[in-house]
JSON list of C-alpha atoms in Angstrom, two decimals:
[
{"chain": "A", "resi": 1, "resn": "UNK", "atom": "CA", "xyz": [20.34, 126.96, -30.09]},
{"chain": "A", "resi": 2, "resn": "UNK", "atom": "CA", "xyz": [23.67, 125.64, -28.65]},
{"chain": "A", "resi": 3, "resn": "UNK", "atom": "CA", "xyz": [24.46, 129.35, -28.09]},
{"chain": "A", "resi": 4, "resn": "UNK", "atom": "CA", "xyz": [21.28, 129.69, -25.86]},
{"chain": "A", "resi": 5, "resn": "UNK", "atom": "CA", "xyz": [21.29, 126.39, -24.52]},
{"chain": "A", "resi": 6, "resn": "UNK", "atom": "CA", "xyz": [23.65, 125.54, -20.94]},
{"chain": "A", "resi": 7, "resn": "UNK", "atom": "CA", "xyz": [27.20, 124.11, -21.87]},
{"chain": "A", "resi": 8, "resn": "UNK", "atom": "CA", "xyz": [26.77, 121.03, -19.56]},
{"chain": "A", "resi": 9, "resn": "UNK", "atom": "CA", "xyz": [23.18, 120.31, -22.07]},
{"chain": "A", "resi": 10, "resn": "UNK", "atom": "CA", "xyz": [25.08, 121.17, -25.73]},
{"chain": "A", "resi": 11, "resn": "UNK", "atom": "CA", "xyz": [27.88, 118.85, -25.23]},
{"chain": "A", "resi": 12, "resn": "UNK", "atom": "CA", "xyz": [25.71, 115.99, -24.06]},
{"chain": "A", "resi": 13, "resn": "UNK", "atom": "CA", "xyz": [23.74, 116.57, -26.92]},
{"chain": "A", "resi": 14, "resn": "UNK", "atom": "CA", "xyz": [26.92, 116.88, -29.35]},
{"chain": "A", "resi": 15, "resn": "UNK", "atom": "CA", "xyz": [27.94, 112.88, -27.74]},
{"chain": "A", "resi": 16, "resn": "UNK", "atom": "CA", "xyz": [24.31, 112.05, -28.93]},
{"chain": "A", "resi": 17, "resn": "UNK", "atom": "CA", "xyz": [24.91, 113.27, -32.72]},
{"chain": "A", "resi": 18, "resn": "UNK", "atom": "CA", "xyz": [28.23, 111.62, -32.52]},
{"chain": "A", "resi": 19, "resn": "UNK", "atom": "CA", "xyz": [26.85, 108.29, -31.51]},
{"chain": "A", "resi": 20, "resn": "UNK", "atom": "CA", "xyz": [23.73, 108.95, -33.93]},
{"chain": "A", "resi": 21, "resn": "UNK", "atom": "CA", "xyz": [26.03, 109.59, -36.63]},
{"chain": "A", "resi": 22, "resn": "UNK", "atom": "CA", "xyz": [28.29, 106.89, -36.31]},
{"chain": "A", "resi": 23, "resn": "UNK", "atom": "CA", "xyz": [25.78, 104.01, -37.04]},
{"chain": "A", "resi": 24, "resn": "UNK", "atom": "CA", "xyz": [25.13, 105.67, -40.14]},
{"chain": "A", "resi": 25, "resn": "UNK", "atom": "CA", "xyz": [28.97, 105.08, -41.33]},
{"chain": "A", "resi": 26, "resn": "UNK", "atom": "CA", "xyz": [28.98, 103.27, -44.37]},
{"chain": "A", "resi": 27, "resn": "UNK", "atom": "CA", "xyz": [30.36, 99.48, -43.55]},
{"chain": "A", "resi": 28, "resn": "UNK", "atom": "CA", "xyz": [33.47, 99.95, -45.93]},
{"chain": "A", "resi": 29, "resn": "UNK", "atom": "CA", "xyz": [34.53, 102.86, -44.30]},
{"chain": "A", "resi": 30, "resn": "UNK", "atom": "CA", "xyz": [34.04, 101.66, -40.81]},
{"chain": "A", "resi": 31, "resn": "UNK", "atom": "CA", "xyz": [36.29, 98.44, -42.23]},
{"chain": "A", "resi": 32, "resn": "UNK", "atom": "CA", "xyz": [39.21, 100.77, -43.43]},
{"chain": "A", "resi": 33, "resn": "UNK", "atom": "CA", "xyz": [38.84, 102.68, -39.77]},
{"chain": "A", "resi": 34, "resn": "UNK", "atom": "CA", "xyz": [39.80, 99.32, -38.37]},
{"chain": "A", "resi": 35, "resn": "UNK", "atom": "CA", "xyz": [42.32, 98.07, -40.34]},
{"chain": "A", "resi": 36, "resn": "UNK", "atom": "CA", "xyz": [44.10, 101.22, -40.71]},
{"chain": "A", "resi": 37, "resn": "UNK", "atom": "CA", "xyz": [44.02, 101.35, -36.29]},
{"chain": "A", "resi": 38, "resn": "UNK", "atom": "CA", "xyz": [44.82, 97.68, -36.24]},
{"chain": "A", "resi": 39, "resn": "UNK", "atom": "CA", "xyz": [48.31, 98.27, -39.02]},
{"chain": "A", "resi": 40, "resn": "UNK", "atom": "CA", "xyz": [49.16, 101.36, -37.26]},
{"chain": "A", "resi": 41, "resn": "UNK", "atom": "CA", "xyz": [48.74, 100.35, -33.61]},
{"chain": "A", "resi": 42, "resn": "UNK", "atom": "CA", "xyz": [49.54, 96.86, -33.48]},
{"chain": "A", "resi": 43, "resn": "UNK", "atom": "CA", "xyz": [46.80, 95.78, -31.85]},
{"chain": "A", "resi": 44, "resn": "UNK", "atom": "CA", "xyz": [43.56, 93.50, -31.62]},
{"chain": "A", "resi": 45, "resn": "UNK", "atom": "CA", "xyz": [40.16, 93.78, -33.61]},
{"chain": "A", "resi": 46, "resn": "UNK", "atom": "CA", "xyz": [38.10, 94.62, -31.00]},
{"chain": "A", "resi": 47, "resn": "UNK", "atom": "CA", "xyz": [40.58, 97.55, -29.33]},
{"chain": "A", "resi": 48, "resn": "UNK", "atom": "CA", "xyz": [40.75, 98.88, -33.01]},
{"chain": "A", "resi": 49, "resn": "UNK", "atom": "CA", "xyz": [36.76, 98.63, -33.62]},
{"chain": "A", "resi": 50, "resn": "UNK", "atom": "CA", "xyz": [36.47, 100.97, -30.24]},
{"chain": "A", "resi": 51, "resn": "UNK", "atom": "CA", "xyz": [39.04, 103.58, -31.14]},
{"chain": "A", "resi": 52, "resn": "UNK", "atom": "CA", "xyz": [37.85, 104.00, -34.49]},
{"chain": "A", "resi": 53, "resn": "UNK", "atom": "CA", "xyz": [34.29, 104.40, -33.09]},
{"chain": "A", "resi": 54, "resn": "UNK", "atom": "CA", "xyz": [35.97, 106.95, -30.33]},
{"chain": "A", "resi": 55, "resn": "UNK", "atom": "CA", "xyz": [37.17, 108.99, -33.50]},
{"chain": "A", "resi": 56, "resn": "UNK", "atom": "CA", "xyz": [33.98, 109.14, -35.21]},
{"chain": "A", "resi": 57, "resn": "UNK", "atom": "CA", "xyz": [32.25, 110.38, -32.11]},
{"chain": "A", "resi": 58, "resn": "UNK", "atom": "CA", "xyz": [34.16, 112.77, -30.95]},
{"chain": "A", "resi": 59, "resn": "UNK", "atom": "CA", "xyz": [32.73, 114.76, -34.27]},
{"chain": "A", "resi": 60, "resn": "UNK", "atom": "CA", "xyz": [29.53, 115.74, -32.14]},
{"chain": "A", "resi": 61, "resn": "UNK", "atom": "CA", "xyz": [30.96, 117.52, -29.20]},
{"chain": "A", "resi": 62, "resn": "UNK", "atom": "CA", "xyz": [33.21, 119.33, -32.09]},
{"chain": "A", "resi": 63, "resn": "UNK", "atom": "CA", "xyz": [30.71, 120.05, -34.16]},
{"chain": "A", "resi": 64, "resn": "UNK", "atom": "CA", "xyz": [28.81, 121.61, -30.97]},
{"chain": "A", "resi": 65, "resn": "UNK", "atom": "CA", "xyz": [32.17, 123.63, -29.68]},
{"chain": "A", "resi": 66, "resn": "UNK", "atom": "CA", "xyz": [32.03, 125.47, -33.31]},
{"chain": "A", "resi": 67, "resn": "UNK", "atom": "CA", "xyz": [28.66, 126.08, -32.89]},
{"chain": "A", "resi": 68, "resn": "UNK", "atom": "CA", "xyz": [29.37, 127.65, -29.72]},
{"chain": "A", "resi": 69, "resn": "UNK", "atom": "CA", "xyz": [31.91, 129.90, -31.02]},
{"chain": "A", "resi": 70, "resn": "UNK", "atom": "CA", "xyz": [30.04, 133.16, -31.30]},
{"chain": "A", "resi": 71, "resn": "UNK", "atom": "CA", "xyz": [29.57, 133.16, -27.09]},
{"chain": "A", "resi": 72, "resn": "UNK", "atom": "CA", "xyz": [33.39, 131.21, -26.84]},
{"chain": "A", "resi": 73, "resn": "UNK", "atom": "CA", "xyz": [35.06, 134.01, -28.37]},
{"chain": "A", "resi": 74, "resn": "UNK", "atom": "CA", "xyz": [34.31, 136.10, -25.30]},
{"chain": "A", "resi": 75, "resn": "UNK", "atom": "CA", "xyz": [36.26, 133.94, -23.00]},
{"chain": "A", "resi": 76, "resn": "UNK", "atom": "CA", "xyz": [38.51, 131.77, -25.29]},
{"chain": "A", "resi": 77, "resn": "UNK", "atom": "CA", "xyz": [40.68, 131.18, -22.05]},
{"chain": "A", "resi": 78, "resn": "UNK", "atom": "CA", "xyz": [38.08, 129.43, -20.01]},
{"chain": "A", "resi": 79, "resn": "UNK", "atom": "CA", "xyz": [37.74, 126.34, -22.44]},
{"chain": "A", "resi": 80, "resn": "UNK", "atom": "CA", "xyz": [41.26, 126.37, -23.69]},
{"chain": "A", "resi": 81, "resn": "UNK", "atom": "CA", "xyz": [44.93, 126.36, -22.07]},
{"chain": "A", "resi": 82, "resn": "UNK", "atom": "CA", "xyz": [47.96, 126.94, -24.14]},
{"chain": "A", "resi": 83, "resn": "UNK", "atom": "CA", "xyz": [50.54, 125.19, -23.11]},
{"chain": "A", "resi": 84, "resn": "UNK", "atom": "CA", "xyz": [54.34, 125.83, -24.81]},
{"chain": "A", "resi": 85, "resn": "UNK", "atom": "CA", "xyz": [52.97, 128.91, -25.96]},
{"chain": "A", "resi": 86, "resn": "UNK", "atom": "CA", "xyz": [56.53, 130.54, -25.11]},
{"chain": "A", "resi": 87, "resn": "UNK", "atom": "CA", "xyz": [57.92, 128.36, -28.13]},
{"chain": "A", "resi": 88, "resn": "UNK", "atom": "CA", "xyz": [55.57, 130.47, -30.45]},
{"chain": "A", "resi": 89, "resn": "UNK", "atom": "CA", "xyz": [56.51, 133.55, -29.12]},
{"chain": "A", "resi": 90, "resn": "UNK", "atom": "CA", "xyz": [60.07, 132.47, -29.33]},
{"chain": "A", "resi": 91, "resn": "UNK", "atom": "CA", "xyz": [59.99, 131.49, -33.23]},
{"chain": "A", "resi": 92, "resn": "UNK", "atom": "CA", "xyz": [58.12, 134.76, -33.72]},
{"chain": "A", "resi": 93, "resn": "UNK", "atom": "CA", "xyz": [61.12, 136.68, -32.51]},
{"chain": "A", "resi": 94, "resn": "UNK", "atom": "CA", "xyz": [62.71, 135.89, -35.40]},
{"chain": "A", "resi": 95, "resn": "UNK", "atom": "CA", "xyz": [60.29, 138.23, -37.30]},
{"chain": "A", "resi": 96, "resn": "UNK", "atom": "CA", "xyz": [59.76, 136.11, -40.19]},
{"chain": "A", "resi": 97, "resn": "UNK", "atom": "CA", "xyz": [56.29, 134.69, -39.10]},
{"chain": "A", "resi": 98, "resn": "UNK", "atom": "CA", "xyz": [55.84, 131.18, -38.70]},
{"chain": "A", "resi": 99, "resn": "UNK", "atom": "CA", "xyz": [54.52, 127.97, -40.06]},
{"chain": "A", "resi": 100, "resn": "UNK", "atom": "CA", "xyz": [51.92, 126.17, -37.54]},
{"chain": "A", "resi": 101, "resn": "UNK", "atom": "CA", "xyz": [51.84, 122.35, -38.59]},
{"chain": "A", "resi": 102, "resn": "UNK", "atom": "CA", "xyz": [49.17, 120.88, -36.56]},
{"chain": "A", "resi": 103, "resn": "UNK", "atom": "CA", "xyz": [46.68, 117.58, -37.31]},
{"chain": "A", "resi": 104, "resn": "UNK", "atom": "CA", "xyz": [43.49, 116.78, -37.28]},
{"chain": "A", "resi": 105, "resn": "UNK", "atom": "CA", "xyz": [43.81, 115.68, -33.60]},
{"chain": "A", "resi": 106, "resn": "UNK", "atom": "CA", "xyz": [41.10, 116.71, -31.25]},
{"chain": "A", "resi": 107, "resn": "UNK", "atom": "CA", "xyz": [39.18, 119.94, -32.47]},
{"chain": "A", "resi": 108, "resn": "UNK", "atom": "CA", "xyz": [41.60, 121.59, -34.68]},
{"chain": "A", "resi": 109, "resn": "UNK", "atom": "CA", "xyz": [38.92, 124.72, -35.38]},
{"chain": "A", "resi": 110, "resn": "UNK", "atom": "CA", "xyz": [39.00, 125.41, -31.99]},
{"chain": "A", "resi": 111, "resn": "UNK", "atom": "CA", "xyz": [42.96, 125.28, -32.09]},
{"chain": "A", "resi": 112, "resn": "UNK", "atom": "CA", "xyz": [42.97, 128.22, -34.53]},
{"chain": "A", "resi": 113, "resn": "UNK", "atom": "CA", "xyz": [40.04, 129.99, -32.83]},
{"chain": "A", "resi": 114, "resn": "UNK", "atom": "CA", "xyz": [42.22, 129.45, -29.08]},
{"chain": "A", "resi": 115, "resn": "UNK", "atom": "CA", "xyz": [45.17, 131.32, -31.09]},
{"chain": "A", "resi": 116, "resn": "UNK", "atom": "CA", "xyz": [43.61, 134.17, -33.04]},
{"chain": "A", "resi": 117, "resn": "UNK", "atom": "CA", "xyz": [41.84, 134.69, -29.56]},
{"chain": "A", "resi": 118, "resn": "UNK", "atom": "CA", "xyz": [45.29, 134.99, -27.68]},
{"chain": "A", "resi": 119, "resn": "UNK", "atom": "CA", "xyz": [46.81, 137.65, -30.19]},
{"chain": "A", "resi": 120, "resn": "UNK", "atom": "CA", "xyz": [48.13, 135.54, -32.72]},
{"chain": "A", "resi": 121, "resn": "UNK", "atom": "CA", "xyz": [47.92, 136.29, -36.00]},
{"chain": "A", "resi": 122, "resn": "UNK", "atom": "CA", "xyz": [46.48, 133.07, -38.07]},
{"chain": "A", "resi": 123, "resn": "UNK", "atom": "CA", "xyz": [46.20, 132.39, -41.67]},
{"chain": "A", "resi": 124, "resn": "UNK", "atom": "CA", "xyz": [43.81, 129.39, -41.21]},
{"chain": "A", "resi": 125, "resn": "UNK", "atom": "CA", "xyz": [44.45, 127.08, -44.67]},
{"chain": "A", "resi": 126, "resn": "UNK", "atom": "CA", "xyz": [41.29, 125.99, -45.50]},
{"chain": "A", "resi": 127, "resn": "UNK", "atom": "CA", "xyz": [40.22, 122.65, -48.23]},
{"chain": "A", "resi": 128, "resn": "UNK", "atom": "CA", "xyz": [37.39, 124.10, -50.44]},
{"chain": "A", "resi": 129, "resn": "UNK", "atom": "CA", "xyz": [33.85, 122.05, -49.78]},
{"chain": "A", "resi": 130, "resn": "UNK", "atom": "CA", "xyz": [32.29, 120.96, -52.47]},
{"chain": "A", "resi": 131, "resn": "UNK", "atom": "CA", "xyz": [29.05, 122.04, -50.32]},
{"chain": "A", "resi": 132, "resn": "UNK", "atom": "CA", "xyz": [29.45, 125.66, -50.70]},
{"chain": "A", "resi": 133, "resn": "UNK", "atom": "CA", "xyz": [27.04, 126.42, -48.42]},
{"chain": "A", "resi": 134, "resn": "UNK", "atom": "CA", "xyz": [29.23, 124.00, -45.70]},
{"chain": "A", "resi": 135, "resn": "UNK", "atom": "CA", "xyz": [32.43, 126.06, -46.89]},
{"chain": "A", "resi": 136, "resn": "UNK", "atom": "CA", "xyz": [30.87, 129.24, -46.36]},
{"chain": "A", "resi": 137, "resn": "UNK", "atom": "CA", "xyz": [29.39, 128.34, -43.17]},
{"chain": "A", "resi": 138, "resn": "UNK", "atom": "CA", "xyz": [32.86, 127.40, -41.81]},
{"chain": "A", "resi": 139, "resn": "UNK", "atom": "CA", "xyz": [35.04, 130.00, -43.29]},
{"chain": "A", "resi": 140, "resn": "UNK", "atom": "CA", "xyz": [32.73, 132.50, -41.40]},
{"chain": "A", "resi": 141, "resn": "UNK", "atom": "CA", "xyz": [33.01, 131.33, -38.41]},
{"chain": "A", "resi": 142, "resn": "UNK", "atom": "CA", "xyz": [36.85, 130.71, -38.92]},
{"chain": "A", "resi": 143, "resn": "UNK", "atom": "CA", "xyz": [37.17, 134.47, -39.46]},
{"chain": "A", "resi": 144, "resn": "UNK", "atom": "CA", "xyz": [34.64, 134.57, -36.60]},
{"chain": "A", "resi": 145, "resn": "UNK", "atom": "CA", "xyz": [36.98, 133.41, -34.08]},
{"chain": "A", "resi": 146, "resn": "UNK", "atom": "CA", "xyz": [39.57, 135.78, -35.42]},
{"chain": "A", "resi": 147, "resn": "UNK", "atom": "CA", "xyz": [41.35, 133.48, -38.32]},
{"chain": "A", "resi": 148, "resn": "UNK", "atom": "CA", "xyz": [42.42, 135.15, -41.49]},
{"chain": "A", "resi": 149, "resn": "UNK", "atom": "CA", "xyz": [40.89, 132.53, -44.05]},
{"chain": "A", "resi": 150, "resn": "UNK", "atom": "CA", "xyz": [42.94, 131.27, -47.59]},
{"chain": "A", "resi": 151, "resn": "UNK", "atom": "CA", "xyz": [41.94, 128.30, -49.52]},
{"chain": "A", "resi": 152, "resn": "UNK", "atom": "CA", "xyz": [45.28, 125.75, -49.41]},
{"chain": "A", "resi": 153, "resn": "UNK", "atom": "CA", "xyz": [45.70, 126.60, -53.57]},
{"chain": "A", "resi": 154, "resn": "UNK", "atom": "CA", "xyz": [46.48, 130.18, -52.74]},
{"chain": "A", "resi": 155, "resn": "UNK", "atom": "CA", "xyz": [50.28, 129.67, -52.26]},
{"chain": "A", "resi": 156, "resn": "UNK", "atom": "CA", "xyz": [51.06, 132.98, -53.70]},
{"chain": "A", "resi": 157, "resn": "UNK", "atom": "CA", "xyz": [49.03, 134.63, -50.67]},
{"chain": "A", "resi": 158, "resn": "UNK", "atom": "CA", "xyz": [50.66, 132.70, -48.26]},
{"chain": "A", "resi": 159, "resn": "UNK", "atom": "CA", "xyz": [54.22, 133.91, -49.07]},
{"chain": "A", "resi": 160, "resn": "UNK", "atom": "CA", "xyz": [52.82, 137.27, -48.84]},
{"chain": "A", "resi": 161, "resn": "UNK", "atom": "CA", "xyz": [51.16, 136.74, -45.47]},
{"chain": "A", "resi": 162, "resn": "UNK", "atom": "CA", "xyz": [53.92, 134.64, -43.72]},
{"chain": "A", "resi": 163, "resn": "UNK", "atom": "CA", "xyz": [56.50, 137.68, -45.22]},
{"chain": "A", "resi": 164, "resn": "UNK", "atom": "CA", "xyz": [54.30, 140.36, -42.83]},
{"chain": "A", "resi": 165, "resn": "UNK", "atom": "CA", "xyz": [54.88, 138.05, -40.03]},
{"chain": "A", "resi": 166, "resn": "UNK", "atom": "CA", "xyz": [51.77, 136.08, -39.75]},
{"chain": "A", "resi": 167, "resn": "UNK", "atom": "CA", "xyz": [51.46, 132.80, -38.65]},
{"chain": "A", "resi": 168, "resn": "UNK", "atom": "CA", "xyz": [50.34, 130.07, -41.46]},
{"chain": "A", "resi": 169, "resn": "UNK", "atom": "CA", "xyz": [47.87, 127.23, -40.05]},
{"chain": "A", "resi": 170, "resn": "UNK", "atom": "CA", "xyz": [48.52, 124.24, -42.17]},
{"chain": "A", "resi": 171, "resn": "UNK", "atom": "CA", "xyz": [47.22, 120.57, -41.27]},
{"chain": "A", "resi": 172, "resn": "UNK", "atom": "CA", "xyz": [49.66, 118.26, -42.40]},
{"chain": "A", "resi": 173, "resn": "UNK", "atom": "CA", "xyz": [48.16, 114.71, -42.02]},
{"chain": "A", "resi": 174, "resn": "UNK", "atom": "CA", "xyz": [46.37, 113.89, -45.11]},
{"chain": "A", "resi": 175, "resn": "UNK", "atom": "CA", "xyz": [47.66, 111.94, -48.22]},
{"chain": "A", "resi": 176, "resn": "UNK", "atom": "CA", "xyz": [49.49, 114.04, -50.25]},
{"chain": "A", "resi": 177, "resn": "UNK", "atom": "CA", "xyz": [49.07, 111.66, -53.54]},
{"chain": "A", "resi": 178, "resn": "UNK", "atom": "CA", "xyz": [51.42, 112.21, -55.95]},
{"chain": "A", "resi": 179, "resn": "UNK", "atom": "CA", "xyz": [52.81, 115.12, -54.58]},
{"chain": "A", "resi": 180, "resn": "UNK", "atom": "CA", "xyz": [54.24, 114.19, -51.63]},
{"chain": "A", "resi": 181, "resn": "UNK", "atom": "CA", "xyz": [56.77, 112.54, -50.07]},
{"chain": "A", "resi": 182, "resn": "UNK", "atom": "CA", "xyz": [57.08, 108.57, -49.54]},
{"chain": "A", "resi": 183, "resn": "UNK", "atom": "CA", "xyz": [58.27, 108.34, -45.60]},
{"chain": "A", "resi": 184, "resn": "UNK", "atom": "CA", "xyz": [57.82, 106.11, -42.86]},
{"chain": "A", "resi": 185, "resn": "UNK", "atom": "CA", "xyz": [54.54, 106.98, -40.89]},
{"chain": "A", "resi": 186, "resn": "UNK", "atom": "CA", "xyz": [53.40, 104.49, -38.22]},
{"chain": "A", "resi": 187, "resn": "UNK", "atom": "CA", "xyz": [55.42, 101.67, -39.56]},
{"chain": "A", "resi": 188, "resn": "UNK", "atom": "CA", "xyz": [53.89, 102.09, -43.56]},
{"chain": "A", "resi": 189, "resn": "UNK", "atom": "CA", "xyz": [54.98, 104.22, -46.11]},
{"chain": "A", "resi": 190, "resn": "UNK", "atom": "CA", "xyz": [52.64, 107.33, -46.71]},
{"chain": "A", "resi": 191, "resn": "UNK", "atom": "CA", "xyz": [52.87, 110.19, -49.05]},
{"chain": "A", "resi": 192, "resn": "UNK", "atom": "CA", "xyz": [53.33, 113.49, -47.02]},
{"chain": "A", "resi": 193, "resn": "UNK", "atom": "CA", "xyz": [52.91, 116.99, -47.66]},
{"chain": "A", "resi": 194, "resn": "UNK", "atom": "CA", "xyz": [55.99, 119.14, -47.80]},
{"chain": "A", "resi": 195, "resn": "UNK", "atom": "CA", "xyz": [54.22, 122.49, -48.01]},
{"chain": "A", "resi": 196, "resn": "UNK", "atom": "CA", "xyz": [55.11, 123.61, -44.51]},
{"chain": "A", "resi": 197, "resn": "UNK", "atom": "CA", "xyz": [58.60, 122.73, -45.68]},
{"chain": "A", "resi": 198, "resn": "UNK", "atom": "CA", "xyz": [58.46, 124.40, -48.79]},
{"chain": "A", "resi": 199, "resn": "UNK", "atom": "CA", "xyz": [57.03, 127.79, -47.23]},
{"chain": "A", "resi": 200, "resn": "UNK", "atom": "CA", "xyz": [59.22, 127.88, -44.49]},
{"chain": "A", "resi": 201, "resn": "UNK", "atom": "CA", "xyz": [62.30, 127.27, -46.42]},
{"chain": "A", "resi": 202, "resn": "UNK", "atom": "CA", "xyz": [61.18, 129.85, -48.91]},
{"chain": "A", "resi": 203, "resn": "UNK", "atom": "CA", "xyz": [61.21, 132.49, -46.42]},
{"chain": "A", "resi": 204, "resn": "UNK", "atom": "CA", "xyz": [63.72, 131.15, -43.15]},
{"chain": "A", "resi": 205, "resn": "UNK", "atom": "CA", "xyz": [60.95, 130.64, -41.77]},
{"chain": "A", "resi": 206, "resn": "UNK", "atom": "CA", "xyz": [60.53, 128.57, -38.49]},
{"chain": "A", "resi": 207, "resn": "UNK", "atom": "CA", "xyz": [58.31, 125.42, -37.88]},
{"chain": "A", "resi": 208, "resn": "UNK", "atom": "CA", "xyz": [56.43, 125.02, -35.10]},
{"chain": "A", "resi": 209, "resn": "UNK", "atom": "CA", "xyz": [54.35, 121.63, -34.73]},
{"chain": "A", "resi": 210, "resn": "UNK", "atom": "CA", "xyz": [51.36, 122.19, -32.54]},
{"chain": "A", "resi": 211, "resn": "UNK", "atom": "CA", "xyz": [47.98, 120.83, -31.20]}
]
C-alpha cells in the first residue's frame, strides 16, 4: 500500500500512526522519556514532555520509509545525501574494512539501506526479535536494501567479514549492562558497549562514527 500510494500521502499517514501510537505509551514509560530528556538536557518539564513526544513520533514516518523500501531502492539518492562520505572511502583505503558506529538517531534502517545502495558493503548487526515474524520481516528487507544481515551474537562472523573488507554496522547507544563500560554520557554515568572497539582493535581496523 505505501508502495502504491503517492509519497506526499504515505508520510502524512506515517505522522498519523506516530501520533496514534504515542497515546498508547504506557504512562511509566512516557515518565522515564521525560526524566531521562530533563537529566540529560538540562531543561524544563514541559520542553522535555515535547521532545520525548517528538521521538516517539517520528516512529511513523520511519516505519513508512521501510515500507517504502522496495520502490526506494531504485533511487536511494533522491531521498538521501551522504555527506563526509570521502571519510569512508578514506578509512577503506586502508583495506582492512571498517567499523560503522552509528545511533539510533533519525531512521537508522534507512542509513544502512542509503549505504549498501551507494556501493558499500554493509554487515547490518541486527538484535534478534522475540516476534519472529517482526525479525524476519526486517531482516528481509535489510538484505532488501542491499545489507548483509548477522545477529549482534555472531562475533565470530564478524571478524571474518570485517577481514574481507566489509564494513560492520553496529549501533552503539544502548545499555551495555554488565558488560560495558562505566563513562560519562550526557553528564551521568552509563554502561557502553566496547564492541566496535574490540573488533576494530582486533583487526587495525578503523572507526568511523556516522549518521
Amino acid at each position: 500500500m505505501f508502495c502504491r500510494a503517492p509519497e506526499k500521502n504515505s508520510y502524512a499517514i506515517g505522522d498519523d500512526i506516530g501520533e496514534i501510537t504515542g497515546k498508547l505509551v504506557k504512562e511509566k514509560r512516557k515518565k522515564m522519556a521525560v526524566n531521562n530528556v530533563i537529566l540529560s538536557l538540562n531543561i524544563d518539564k514541559p520542553s522535555a514532555v515535547r521532545i520525548a513526544k517528538k521521538s516517539w513520533t517520528k516512529f511513523g514516518p520511519m516505519i513508512v520509509e521501510v515500507l517504502r523500501f522496495p520502490i526506494m531502492r531504485y533511487n536511494m539518492n533522491k531521498y538521501v545525501t551522504l555527506i563526509g562520505a570521502e571519510n569512508l572511502d578514506e578509512a577503506l583505503k586502508l583495506g582492512r574494512g571498517g567499523i560503522i558506529a552509528a545511533a539510533h538517531s533519525d531512521n537508522w534502517e534507512l542509513l544502512g539501506g542509503a549505504l549498501a545502495q551507494n556501493g558499500y558493503k554493509l554487515v547490518g548487526v541486527a538484535q534478534e526479535q522475540s516476534n519472529h515474524g517482526a525479525d524476519r520481516f526486517m531482516n528481509e528487507y535489510r538484505a532488501l536494501i542491499g545489507m548483509y544481515v548477522m545477529y549482534k551474537y555472531d562475533v565470530r562472523n564478524m571478524f571474518k567479514m570485517i577481514a574481507k573488507g566489509w564494513l560492520i554496522g553496529l549501533i552503539m547507544d544502548q545499555d551495555a549492562a554488565e558488560d560495558g563500560i562505566v563513562m560519562p554520557f550526557l553528564g551521568r554515568d552509563a554502561s557502553c558497549a566496547h564492541g566496535a572497539a574490540t573488533i576494530a582493535r582486533h583487526n587495525n581496523a578503523p572507526i568511523i562514527p556516522i549518521f
